[in-house]
XYZ file of C-alpha atoms in Angstrom:
731
model
C 9.644 -4.085 -11.935
C 10.690 -0.771 -13.950
C 9.939 2.363 -11.643
C 11.500 4.540 -14.674
C 10.347 3.963 -17.788
C 6.672 2.194 -16.928
C 4.917 2.130 -20.933
C 7.669 4.701 -21.606
C 4.456 6.915 -20.302
C 5.128 9.221 -17.218
C 1.896 9.688 -16.851
C 1.719 6.119 -14.756
C 4.955 7.653 -12.782
C 2.971 10.675 -11.609
C -0.252 8.510 -11.353
C 1.436 6.345 -8.867
C 4.274 8.293 -7.750
C 6.017 4.603 -6.649
C 7.314 6.839 -4.216
C 9.333 4.711 -1.718
C 11.761 3.814 -4.028
C 11.766 7.618 -5.327
C 12.681 7.734 -1.671
C 14.889 5.059 -1.463
C 16.974 5.384 -4.868
C 18.087 9.502 -4.148
C 18.931 8.134 -0.527
C 16.448 9.389 1.635
C 15.801 7.558 4.962
C 12.407 7.426 6.958
C 10.956 4.320 5.846
C 10.405 2.762 9.001
C 8.116 -0.288 8.797
C 8.548 -1.593 5.476
C 5.655 -3.996 4.431
C 1.954 -4.614 5.285
C 2.405 -7.635 6.649
C 1.918 -9.104 10.719
C 6.108 -9.965 11.290
C 7.342 -12.568 13.785
C 11.078 -12.335 14.697
C 13.153 -15.721 14.820
C 14.843 -18.129 12.568
C 12.517 -19.362 9.754
C 10.598 -22.298 11.070
C 12.583 -25.369 10.197
C 10.424 -28.016 7.653
C 8.789 -31.371 8.376
C 10.471 -34.924 7.804
C 10.601 -35.504 4.026
C 10.058 -32.074 2.587
C 12.464 -29.764 0.516
C 12.197 -26.425 -0.246
C 12.368 -24.033 -3.424
C 13.775 -20.814 -2.309
C 12.442 -17.534 -4.502
C 14.271 -14.302 -5.066
C 12.172 -11.253 -5.668
C 13.087 -8.887 -7.683
C 16.798 -7.337 -6.388
C 17.348 -4.483 -8.670
C 17.905 -1.738 -5.429
C 20.104 -4.021 -3.363
C 22.319 -4.482 -7.187
C 22.085 -0.502 -6.901
C 22.218 0.552 -3.810
C 21.844 -2.133 -1.366
C 24.385 -5.501 -1.882
C 24.634 -6.678 1.589
C 20.865 -7.586 1.313
C 21.659 -9.113 -2.042
C 23.994 -10.846 -0.215
C 22.345 -11.799 2.965
C 19.261 -13.746 0.724
C 22.149 -15.854 -1.118
C 24.773 -16.458 2.167
C 21.424 -17.937 3.952
C 20.560 -20.420 1.427
C 23.988 -21.589 1.516
C 24.239 -22.006 5.520
C 20.909 -23.761 5.044
C 20.700 -25.807 2.318
C 21.199 -29.147 4.054
C 18.828 -27.985 7.274
C 16.246 -27.156 4.457
C 17.074 -29.003 1.930
C 17.296 -26.837 -0.060
C 17.301 -28.253 -3.458
C 16.877 -24.924 -6.133
C 16.989 -21.232 -6.277
C 14.713 -19.320 -8.771
C 15.743 -15.708 -9.257
C 12.456 -13.651 -10.836
C 14.425 -10.937 -12.356
C 15.621 -7.874 -12.678
C 18.567 -8.903 -11.052
C 20.112 -5.311 -11.692
C 18.198 -1.853 -11.958
C 20.384 -0.512 -14.652
C 21.756 -2.862 -16.456
C 25.602 -1.344 -15.454
C 28.443 -3.648 -15.194
C 28.898 -2.065 -11.382
C 25.788 -3.368 -10.816
C 25.892 -6.791 -12.415
C 29.276 -6.969 -10.116
C 27.282 -6.412 -7.386
C 24.736 -9.395 -8.336
C 27.670 -11.667 -9.760
C 29.002 -11.594 -6.069
C 26.029 -12.251 -4.436
C 24.977 -15.213 -6.664
C 28.513 -16.623 -6.801
C 27.789 -17.552 -3.163
C 25.209 -20.902 -4.496
C 28.154 -21.922 -6.602
C 28.470 -25.888 -6.113
C 25.576 -25.462 -3.385
C 22.436 -24.982 -4.452
C 21.797 -25.060 -8.293
C 19.905 -21.753 -9.628
C 17.608 -20.720 -12.736
C 17.521 -16.838 -13.259
C 15.165 -14.998 -16.043
C 16.058 -11.471 -16.655
C 13.863 -9.044 -16.415
C 12.823 -5.324 -18.444
C 15.355 -3.611 -16.182
C 18.034 -5.748 -17.422
C 18.225 -5.188 -20.683
C 18.838 -1.736 -22.756
C 20.250 0.974 -22.250
C 20.269 1.983 -18.236
C 17.896 -1.029 -17.900
C 15.098 1.006 -19.829
C 13.839 -2.863 -20.869
C 13.790 -1.121 -24.859
C 16.365 -4.322 -26.528
C 17.069 -7.679 -25.541
C 20.619 -6.594 -25.037
C 21.848 -7.347 -21.356
C 25.270 -7.788 -19.592
C 23.743 -10.767 -18.105
C 24.589 -12.934 -21.246
C 28.425 -12.213 -20.924
C 30.813 -14.807 -20.336
C 32.227 -12.453 -17.103
C 28.631 -12.988 -15.813
C 26.033 -15.230 -16.620
C 26.401 -15.956 -20.285
C 28.634 -19.273 -21.888
C 31.251 -20.413 -20.143
C 30.785 -18.844 -16.567
C 29.680 -21.182 -13.410
C 26.215 -20.329 -14.106
C 25.998 -21.543 -17.804
C 28.001 -25.072 -16.284
C 25.808 -26.188 -13.559
C 24.900 -29.599 -14.243
C 21.500 -28.996 -13.889
C 20.855 -26.593 -16.635
C 19.576 -29.104 -19.816
C 19.984 -26.149 -22.592
C 19.217 -22.692 -23.684
C 17.308 -21.276 -26.686
C 19.781 -19.961 -28.658
C 23.738 -19.515 -28.582
C 25.675 -17.307 -27.313
C 23.191 -16.497 -25.106
C 21.525 -17.768 -21.799
C 18.523 -16.072 -20.745
C 16.497 -18.954 -21.984
C 17.130 -22.060 -20.115
C 15.337 -24.851 -19.242
C 17.216 -27.128 -15.792
C 16.275 -30.379 -14.388
C 16.422 -31.683 -10.667
C 14.833 -34.664 -8.551
C 12.948 -33.738 -5.490
C 10.383 -35.205 -2.901
C 10.214 -38.682 -5.274
C 9.365 -36.599 -8.413
C 11.082 -34.938 -10.793
C 10.997 -31.602 -11.753
C 11.728 -29.548 -15.131
C 12.460 -25.339 -14.985
C 11.611 -23.196 -17.960
C 13.057 -19.664 -17.221
C 12.316 -17.215 -20.025
C 13.379 -13.769 -20.670
C 11.370 -10.406 -20.168
C 8.544 -10.750 -22.356
C 9.580 -13.701 -23.920
C 9.365 -13.817 -28.349
C 7.017 -16.488 -29.958
C 9.908 -18.366 -31.241
C 11.110 -18.471 -27.266
C 7.495 -19.877 -26.046
C 8.183 -22.521 -29.342
C 11.055 -23.657 -27.603
C 9.739 -23.876 -24.494
C 6.798 -25.795 -25.907
C 9.270 -28.317 -27.266
C 11.234 -28.706 -24.041
C 8.065 -29.214 -21.917
C 6.901 -32.204 -24.283
C 10.414 -33.767 -24.541
C 10.107 -34.054 -20.202
C 6.415 -35.497 -20.302
C 7.068 -36.937 -16.481
C 8.418 -34.195 -14.854
C 6.436 -31.854 -12.734
C 7.117 -28.169 -14.616
C 7.530 -24.447 -13.096
C 8.307 -21.137 -15.107
C 10.208 -18.896 -13.655
C 9.618 -15.854 -16.152
C 9.816 -11.405 -14.901
C 6.145 -10.286 -16.403
C 3.201 -12.757 -15.667
C 0.886 -12.105 -13.377
C -0.746 -9.199 -11.961
C -1.199 -7.717 -8.428
C -5.055 -7.994 -8.317
C -5.043 -12.062 -8.619
C -5.513 -11.842 -12.662
C -2.505 -12.561 -14.936
C -1.575 -9.744 -17.914
C -3.497 -9.680 -20.797
C -2.983 -6.837 -23.436
C -5.438 -7.720 -25.327
C -7.873 -7.063 -23.374
C -7.331 -4.979 -20.656
C -4.178 -2.875 -22.151
C -2.994 -0.204 -20.002
C -4.993 -0.225 -17.139
C -2.546 -3.030 -16.046
C 0.501 -1.326 -15.379
C 4.173 -2.143 -17.017
C 2.629 -5.040 -19.235
C 5.595 -5.776 -21.597
C 3.773 -4.680 -24.870
C 3.693 -1.315 -23.132
C 7.547 -1.363 -23.426
C 9.942 -0.454 -26.749
C 10.597 -3.635 -26.820
C 7.855 -4.396 -28.781
C 8.922 -2.305 -31.762
C 11.836 -5.009 -32.492
C 10.204 -7.803 -32.234
C 6.951 -10.450 -30.355
C 6.233 -10.391 -26.877
C 4.474 -12.656 -24.542
C 2.756 -11.244 -21.658
C 0.730 -13.510 -19.039
C -2.390 -14.340 -20.756
C -0.181 -14.919 -24.309
C 1.947 -17.303 -21.871
C -1.155 -19.115 -20.502
C -2.585 -19.567 -23.532
C 0.431 -20.466 -25.704
C 2.468 -22.432 -23.365
C 1.698 -23.066 -19.306
C -2.300 -24.746 -19.924
C -1.182 -26.669 -22.596
C 0.511 -29.263 -20.707
C -0.619 -31.855 -18.334
C 2.608 -31.726 -16.455
C 2.607 -28.099 -15.238
C 2.226 -27.066 -11.907
C 3.386 -23.495 -10.917
C 4.348 -20.139 -12.112
C 6.567 -17.646 -10.582
C 6.998 -13.714 -11.468
C 8.160 -10.606 -10.401
C 7.879 -6.773 -11.663
C 4.636 -5.807 -10.299
C 3.891 -2.955 -7.865
C 1.465 -1.678 -5.528
C 1.619 -4.860 -2.906
C 3.621 -6.987 -4.874
C 1.770 -10.118 -4.350
C -0.562 -12.274 -5.905
C -1.657 -15.914 -6.051
C -3.929 -17.647 -8.782
C -5.044 -20.948 -9.685
C -6.418 -22.163 -12.443
C -6.615 -25.352 -14.622
C -5.390 -26.388 -17.636
C -6.648 -27.781 -20.744
C -6.021 -31.416 -19.187
C -7.511 -30.299 -16.486
C -4.875 -30.330 -14.030
C -4.518 -27.481 -11.712
C -1.563 -24.368 -11.998
C -0.545 -22.498 -9.326
C 0.622 -19.184 -10.113
C 2.270 -16.773 -7.893
C 3.614 -13.034 -7.554
C 6.222 -11.829 -5.230
C 7.707 -8.393 -5.554
C 9.470 -6.248 -2.697
C 10.945 -3.466 -4.887
C 8.750 -0.921 -3.383
C 9.593 -1.534 0.320
C 12.724 0.299 2.588
C 15.771 -0.234 0.341
C 14.012 -2.710 -2.089
C 12.775 -4.973 0.669
C 14.995 -5.626 3.104
C 15.806 -9.330 2.081
C 12.427 -10.453 1.993
C 12.203 -13.994 -0.076
C 9.791 -16.761 -0.672
C 10.697 -20.247 0.502
C 8.374 -22.579 -0.262
C 8.002 -26.265 1.475
C 7.254 -29.068 -0.490
C 5.685 -31.764 1.809
C 5.494 -35.133 1.282
C 1.723 -35.063 1.564
C 1.659 -32.908 -1.373
C 0.722 -29.740 0.322
C 3.585 -26.651 -0.364
C 3.925 -24.219 2.823
C 4.747 -20.807 0.945
C 6.540 -18.631 3.274
C 8.283 -14.851 3.221
C 11.419 -14.147 5.146
C 14.557 -11.776 5.408
C 17.307 -12.941 6.802
C 18.283 -9.258 7.182
C 15.790 -8.473 9.871
C 15.275 -12.228 10.581
C 11.994 -11.735 10.753
C 8.560 -14.182 8.739
C 6.116 -11.796 7.126
C 3.283 -13.346 8.332
C 0.277 -11.685 6.642
C -2.508 -13.950 4.724
C -0.914 -12.674 1.682
C 2.789 -13.595 2.418
C 2.601 -16.952 4.730
C -0.257 -19.510 2.910
C -0.796 -23.269 2.327
C -2.065 -24.745 -1.653
C -1.887 -28.258 -2.641
C -0.732 -28.714 -6.263
C -3.235 -30.819 -7.027
C -5.868 -28.523 -5.678
C -6.885 -25.664 -7.195
C -7.197 -22.906 -4.373
C -9.180 -19.661 -3.746
C -7.788 -16.443 -4.732
C -5.855 -14.799 -1.516
C -8.098 -12.785 -0.031
C -7.747 -10.429 3.761
C -9.229 -11.755 6.439
C -11.773 -9.507 8.059
C -9.600 -6.592 10.530
C -8.835 -6.803 13.790
C -11.938 -4.652 15.532
C -10.848 -1.312 16.812
C -13.537 -0.474 18.911
C -11.625 3.173 19.576
C -10.377 5.956 17.435
C -6.552 5.526 16.980
C -4.551 8.629 16.877
C -1.007 10.063 16.869
C 0.877 12.472 15.908
C 3.920 12.252 13.247
C 6.555 14.796 13.431
C 8.866 15.620 10.378
C 12.356 16.661 9.342
C 13.659 17.288 6.076
C 13.621 20.385 3.777
C 10.605 22.204 3.361
C 11.555 24.181 0.428
C 8.971 22.245 -1.929
C 11.355 22.307 -4.519
C 13.315 19.978 -2.739
C 12.590 16.308 -2.411
C 13.844 15.173 0.718
C 12.641 13.682 3.425
C 15.352 13.168 6.707
C 12.851 11.868 8.972
C 9.296 10.263 9.782
C 8.423 9.590 13.418
C 5.581 8.391 15.241
C 6.210 10.399 19.359
C 2.713 9.842 20.502
C 0.369 7.070 19.440
C -2.636 5.850 20.736
C -3.531 2.024 21.120
C -3.069 -0.421 18.358
C 0.053 1.725 17.402
C 0.504 3.951 15.074
C 3.186 3.897 13.013
C 4.517 4.500 9.103
C 5.263 2.401 6.016
C 5.751 3.801 3.093
C 7.430 7.904 3.018
C 8.671 10.540 1.006
C 8.714 14.117 1.106
C 4.838 15.225 1.347
C 3.440 12.237 1.657
C 3.379 9.392 4.901
C 1.856 6.449 4.565
C 0.108 5.108 7.614
C 0.449 1.616 9.408
C -1.848 0.528 12.753
C -0.490 -2.178 13.968
C 1.602 -2.636 11.336
C -1.289 -3.300 8.853
C -1.955 -0.217 6.142
C -5.450 1.068 6.962
C -7.678 0.221 3.657
C -10.050 2.606 1.895
C -12.869 0.490 2.699
C -12.731 -0.180 6.032
C -12.827 2.897 7.943
C -11.891 6.939 7.878
C -8.277 8.272 8.348
C -8.902 11.944 9.267
C -5.968 14.280 9.441
C -4.775 17.875 10.568
C -1.680 19.830 10.175
C -0.435 20.036 13.520
C 2.399 23.261 12.406
C 0.927 26.119 11.868
C 3.967 27.242 10.018
C 7.290 26.149 8.827
C 9.989 28.118 7.640
C 7.242 30.950 6.089
C 5.165 28.275 4.521
C 1.582 26.478 5.698
C -0.396 23.696 4.631
C -3.317 21.714 3.555
C -3.452 17.576 4.303
C -5.189 15.288 2.517
C -5.618 11.586 3.105
C -5.597 9.406 -0.477
C -5.858 5.769 -0.874
C -3.805 6.082 -4.002
C -0.849 8.049 -3.089
C 1.651 4.679 -3.301
C -0.593 2.912 -5.942
C -2.561 0.645 -3.395
C -5.549 1.037 -1.389
C -3.570 1.744 2.050
C -4.698 5.330 3.025
C -1.935 7.962 3.255
C -1.129 11.679 3.912
C -0.740 14.001 1.208
C 0.624 17.780 2.473
C 0.563 20.383 0.298
C 2.109 24.012 0.440
C -1.198 26.284 0.636
C -2.182 28.777 -2.054
C 0.255 27.297 -4.486
C -1.424 26.247 -7.758
C 1.601 23.681 -8.877
C 1.261 21.046 -6.640
C 4.152 21.160 -4.056
C 4.281 18.939 -1.149
C 5.862 20.098 1.787
C 7.245 18.690 4.897
C 5.375 19.945 7.416
C 4.069 17.854 10.964
C 0.364 16.308 11.582
C -2.057 14.933 13.269
C -3.885 11.332 12.498
C -7.259 9.795 14.035
C -8.076 6.078 12.614
C -12.234 5.218 12.851
C -13.058 1.802 11.758
C -16.637 1.386 10.499
C -16.697 -1.948 12.144
C -16.742 -0.452 15.322
C -19.829 1.669 14.318
C -18.520 5.167 13.509
C -20.936 6.562 10.946
C -19.083 8.216 7.732
C -17.889 7.528 4.276
C -15.788 8.027 1.163
C -17.589 10.121 -1.364
C -17.116 9.800 -4.940
C -16.671 13.227 -7.023
C -19.804 12.574 -8.557
C -21.482 12.618 -5.094
C -21.994 8.906 -5.196
C -21.025 6.740 -1.822
C -18.024 4.474 -2.762
C -18.885 1.079 -2.876
C -18.005 -0.873 0.335
C -16.841 2.233 2.321
C -19.201 3.236 4.472
C -21.023 2.898 7.562
C -24.626 3.718 8.528
C -24.595 6.263 5.557
C -27.150 6.201 2.355
C -26.917 7.058 -1.034
C -29.856 9.094 -0.055
C -28.028 11.315 2.364
C -25.414 12.895 0.040
C -26.176 14.931 -3.150
C -23.989 16.915 -5.366
C -25.422 20.197 -6.283
C -23.159 21.947 -8.273
C -19.547 21.526 -9.057
C -17.767 21.036 -6.123
C -20.706 21.175 -4.203
C -22.536 18.381 -2.162
C -25.753 18.279 0.856
C -25.197 15.959 3.199
C -28.445 15.167 5.646
C -27.554 12.703 8.529
C -31.232 12.806 9.521
C -29.691 14.611 12.388
C -30.106 18.186 13.861
C -26.275 19.349 12.283
C -26.747 22.796 14.716
C -27.030 20.861 17.853
C -26.092 17.013 17.569
C -22.723 16.655 16.654
C -20.118 17.557 14.551
C -18.802 16.766 10.760
C -15.307 16.246 10.097
C -13.870 16.242 6.655
C -11.063 15.424 4.436
C -10.493 15.723 1.055
C -9.238 11.998 -0.488
C -7.060 13.121 -3.017
C -3.443 13.914 -3.994
C -3.623 16.829 -4.426
C -3.965 20.546 -3.996
C -7.528 19.576 -2.474
C -9.334 20.819 0.706
C -13.146 20.299 2.302
C -15.051 22.927 3.865
C -18.631 22.391 5.632
C -21.032 24.871 7.595
C -24.244 23.417 9.130
C -27.246 24.282 6.925
C -29.821 26.975 8.944
C -32.421 24.455 9.286
C -30.465 22.454 11.102
C -31.082 19.572 8.258
C -27.318 18.995 7.014
C -24.698 20.294 6.101
C -23.579 22.332 2.470
C -19.678 20.804 2.035
C -17.278 22.350 -0.429
C -14.182 20.920 -2.437
C -12.019 23.240 -4.128
C -8.188 23.990 -4.659
C -6.344 24.999 -1.967
C -5.127 27.746 -4.040
C -8.729 28.573 -4.956
C -10.827 31.641 -3.741
C -14.205 31.749 -2.500
C -16.745 30.840 -5.173
C -20.150 29.422 -5.350
C -18.537 26.261 -6.923
C -15.604 23.855 -6.074
C -13.779 21.134 -7.419
C -15.926 17.661 -7.973
C -13.276 15.405 -6.197
C -13.254 12.627 -3.856
C -13.817 13.370 0.059
C -14.301 11.285 3.417
C -16.256 12.185 6.441
C -17.202 10.918 9.946
C -19.922 12.639 12.136
C -19.388 12.792 16.028
C -22.539 12.771 18.086
C -22.498 14.501 21.182
C -23.277 11.460 23.363
C -19.589 9.856 21.412
C -17.842 8.702 24.765
C -14.966 10.648 25.806
C -15.731 13.564 23.708
C -13.848 16.960 24.246
C -15.102 18.884 21.382
C -17.098 22.087 20.082
C -18.027 24.425 17.538
C -16.319 27.842 17.578
C -17.809 30.800 16.253
C -14.642 32.991 15.888
C -16.075 35.983 14.301
C -18.628 36.692 17.067
C -16.298 34.982 20.062
C -18.806 32.239 21.126
C -18.975 28.561 21.686
C -22.286 27.125 19.527
C -21.272 23.797 20.658
C -19.739 22.229 23.605
C -18.843 19.093 24.956
C -16.480 18.760 27.778
C -14.339 20.879 29.977
C -12.407 23.287 28.009
C -11.847 27.538 26.954
C -11.286 28.773 24.063
C -10.337 32.754 23.609
C -9.445 34.031 20.309
C -6.332 35.894 20.999
C -5.816 37.536 17.410
C -7.528 37.892 14.422
C -7.422 33.895 12.942
C -5.975 32.392 15.984
C -7.923 30.898 18.809
C -6.263 29.149 22.166
C -7.751 25.887 23.308
C -7.282 24.909 26.785
C -8.078 21.279 28.023
C -7.526 20.852 31.647
C -4.618 18.715 31.846
C -4.195 18.185 28.325
C -1.984 19.203 25.638
C -0.672 18.552 21.884
C 1.710 16.082 23.218
C -1.116 13.858 25.053
C -3.658 13.747 22.160
C -4.977 15.288 18.613
C -7.270 17.686 17.341
C -10.149 17.362 14.675
C -10.596 20.252 12.423
C -13.074 21.523 10.295
C -14.593 24.754 8.953
C -18.152 24.989 9.798
C -19.498 28.556 8.418
C -21.267 29.699 5.678
C -19.793 32.756 4.052
C -21.432 35.398 1.903
C -19.228 37.246 -0.831
C -20.829 38.764 -3.563
C -24.317 37.296 -3.994
C -22.281 34.228 -3.011
C -23.314 31.847 0.263
C -21.068 28.853 0.401
C -18.629 27.592 3.308
C -16.155 29.725 4.169
C -13.060 28.921 2.002
C -10.593 29.216 5.242
C -7.791 26.446 5.826
C -7.256 25.305 9.938
C -4.001 24.168 11.445
C -2.792 24.430 15.110
C 0.802 24.232 16.789
C 1.466 24.055 20.723
C 1.873 27.228 22.287
C 4.496 27.958 25.099
C 1.882 26.685 28.362
C 0.725 23.576 26.431
C -2.229 24.529 25.485
C -3.788 24.222 21.485
C -2.730 27.534 19.189
C -5.813 27.177 16.026
C -4.950 29.347 13.146
C -7.623 30.215 10.523
C -6.470 31.268 6.830
C -8.290 32.609 4.349
C -7.681 31.461 0.577
C -5.382 32.037 -1.434
C -3.340 34.442 0.270
C -3.108 32.314 3.450
C -3.166 35.402 5.986
C -4.713 34.915 9.530
C -8.879 35.524 8.826
C -11.721 35.230 11.831
C -13.867 31.885 10.851
C -16.407 29.150 12.648
C -14.946 25.563 12.855
C -16.127 22.621 14.519
C -13.390 20.461 16.671
C -12.701 18.057 19.091
C -10.335 16.086 20.961
C -8.499 13.118 21.042
C -6.630 11.282 23.693
C -3.958 9.102 23.032
C -4.353 6.810 26.150
C -7.849 7.055 26.402
C -9.628 7.860 23.333
C -13.130 8.548 22.223
C -15.635 5.544 21.223
C -18.649 5.557 19.135
C -21.762 5.473 21.086
C -23.668 2.218 20.655
C -27.583 1.458 22.035
C -27.553 -1.670 23.988
C -27.973 -4.661 21.975
C -26.538 -3.882 18.914
C -23.801 -5.840 18.673
C -22.884 -5.157 15.202
C -22.480 -1.967 15.825
C -24.836 -0.718 12.876
C -27.121 1.942 14.702
C -30.062 -0.682 15.149
C -30.427 -3.873 17.752
C -32.115 -6.505 15.790
C -32.003 -10.001 14.731
C -28.769 -9.852 12.620
C -26.056 -8.130 16.123
C -25.463 -11.219 18.028
C -25.079 -13.990 15.564
C -23.304 -11.652 12.878
C -21.411 -10.525 15.244
C -19.820 -13.296 16.592
C -19.342 -14.729 13.214
C -17.614 -12.096 11.350
C -15.236 -11.173 15.172
C -15.561 -14.011 17.778
C -14.526 -16.650 15.911
C -11.394 -14.965 14.014
C -9.393 -14.774 17.138
C -9.801 -10.912 17.378
C -7.321 -9.570 19.856
C -10.127 -7.667 22.092
C -9.150 -4.418 23.739
C -8.905 -5.807 26.847
C -7.399 -9.092 25.781
C -9.868 -11.430 27.299
C -10.591 -12.265 23.030
C -14.155 -11.338 24.382
C -16.023 -8.492 21.953
C -17.889 -7.081 24.432
C -18.580 -3.423 26.102
C -15.621 -3.665 28.372
C -13.505 -3.335 25.111
C -14.304 0.586 24.805
C -13.022 1.445 28.274
């Protein structure tokens, strides 16, 4: 996959960020967890009697560049288990190297040579294996040289190879082998195959009508279960081969063109394999060819994860009954990835529904943690040394991908999905090295829909990211929390809210919104908000004097107070005063008065814009604070939510020092704010009426049946461990 030359258009780079690789390629450490998975330790499962294994190596470009030991671990594991797992063939999906340099080809050659004479293999070079510096703009590759994998090499002289497309090159090849009482044909085709290569491949397949056929090529399937289709989807699918410079020197075929012109045309086609694609790097589709034969098509790529994937590879067990078990295994970690899109089963002769995630396990309470970051604070230095989670609730919060100012969160090793709830965040460091910060929670910082934090320098219009400590809390919609993700135009994001209707939210002006949840916004509860972007964006609120909702403004964190803001996405959670275990309040720091109080605490203004909060027996080490502006300000005839930012640190006596700073100066200034404390070991839980089993706020006929069908039959791990979702799980 191309991190450095996507579409030769750097806007894609800036938009999707591809941040975990940027972290890796400049030598940063700190990716703590490396994939969105449920993992299981131990040796890979043994295969059944009569089965055989196909091993698939996804993009190894980062290994060839920086972690050759991981590449070695993959091929050595295959050698060591060739007999025990009856491994008949190995496929490499391309991007063997990252820069098409001799040093990287030396690493790749040393790793792949471990297979020589043990297990035969087919290789399909990727865009990074072609062109100067691996830019994919030409069809020149060191792959084709005799000292690596070109004519005369061990690879080219394997007995299983039937031939090559053109003299003097080996990057288009066909292979045959026998396994499972069947004959198999493998086509290994170049990056964005040319028309003439596709014509040649058609003839090869036609010449082998009794062989089950599989294709391996670098770019075919996309991460959303579709295939590349330049004609109809164009640049909406990133990294299509047509968008590279190679299109200027000859014909190119993407996934749809390969399907139309090759794969679908032969009744003996069974499978396709590719890498290249980022985001979750996973895809599967099952489609009928023109002869009504199912073709199973899959994408696997792990290069965007820590250390380029830490050895994750695919092992396909072909069983005697016609089923195929797909497993993802890392010999580096000795770990199975057992998540739904990494371990699954299909039949060669049947269509299979596309992979889709199961319902997330119910988390009946808020889940909170502290996130500590080390590394240079200077926003011009693009490094982060480490990210750690010293304190967390249950299930545990950890991190997935990180770089300076961007931290992708995991909950019980699963990235929290945008449609499943709201992740609120607070800056947990009032100042670091003279810098102040704000935090957003966006869904596309790493090019996927997993929520992640973006920490930005306050008052800097240049979108400068900082290494600053934060605290987070996760509110799952299915648990009953009332909240939503709201689009910039004031519409609710589809399927990403709970107990919120469109009639409750209206856009009043640029960046100004009114939210009415049919409660008394002055007395019934507290609203907490966060920007849902990846930029210099913050959100402020103010309960209306009438109590009929909240005034909300979204703005740039370098802008001054104004009547309007910026039309940007935001998210919110409402906490009624009946919330279980709630200690919270709304404090008017201008007149030094509690306007709303829940629980046992004291709060005092200690200086202009500084407030000390003391909660008996608690500290910033035992829980975290949610903070939101809750004041209407007036200036030059404008009435709008105050334009301050909020953060907190620990005092020397273990209490909370909350700071309010004016924009864009960053000077300390008094304001009013809502706050709520969430303990790590005894967190808050949403109030639910008796009998409201599905936690939608209504007791109705849907409760008992709907609840059990959605959660009880999924084997949900409940809070008290008895696998029965009941009231006890909230205590």
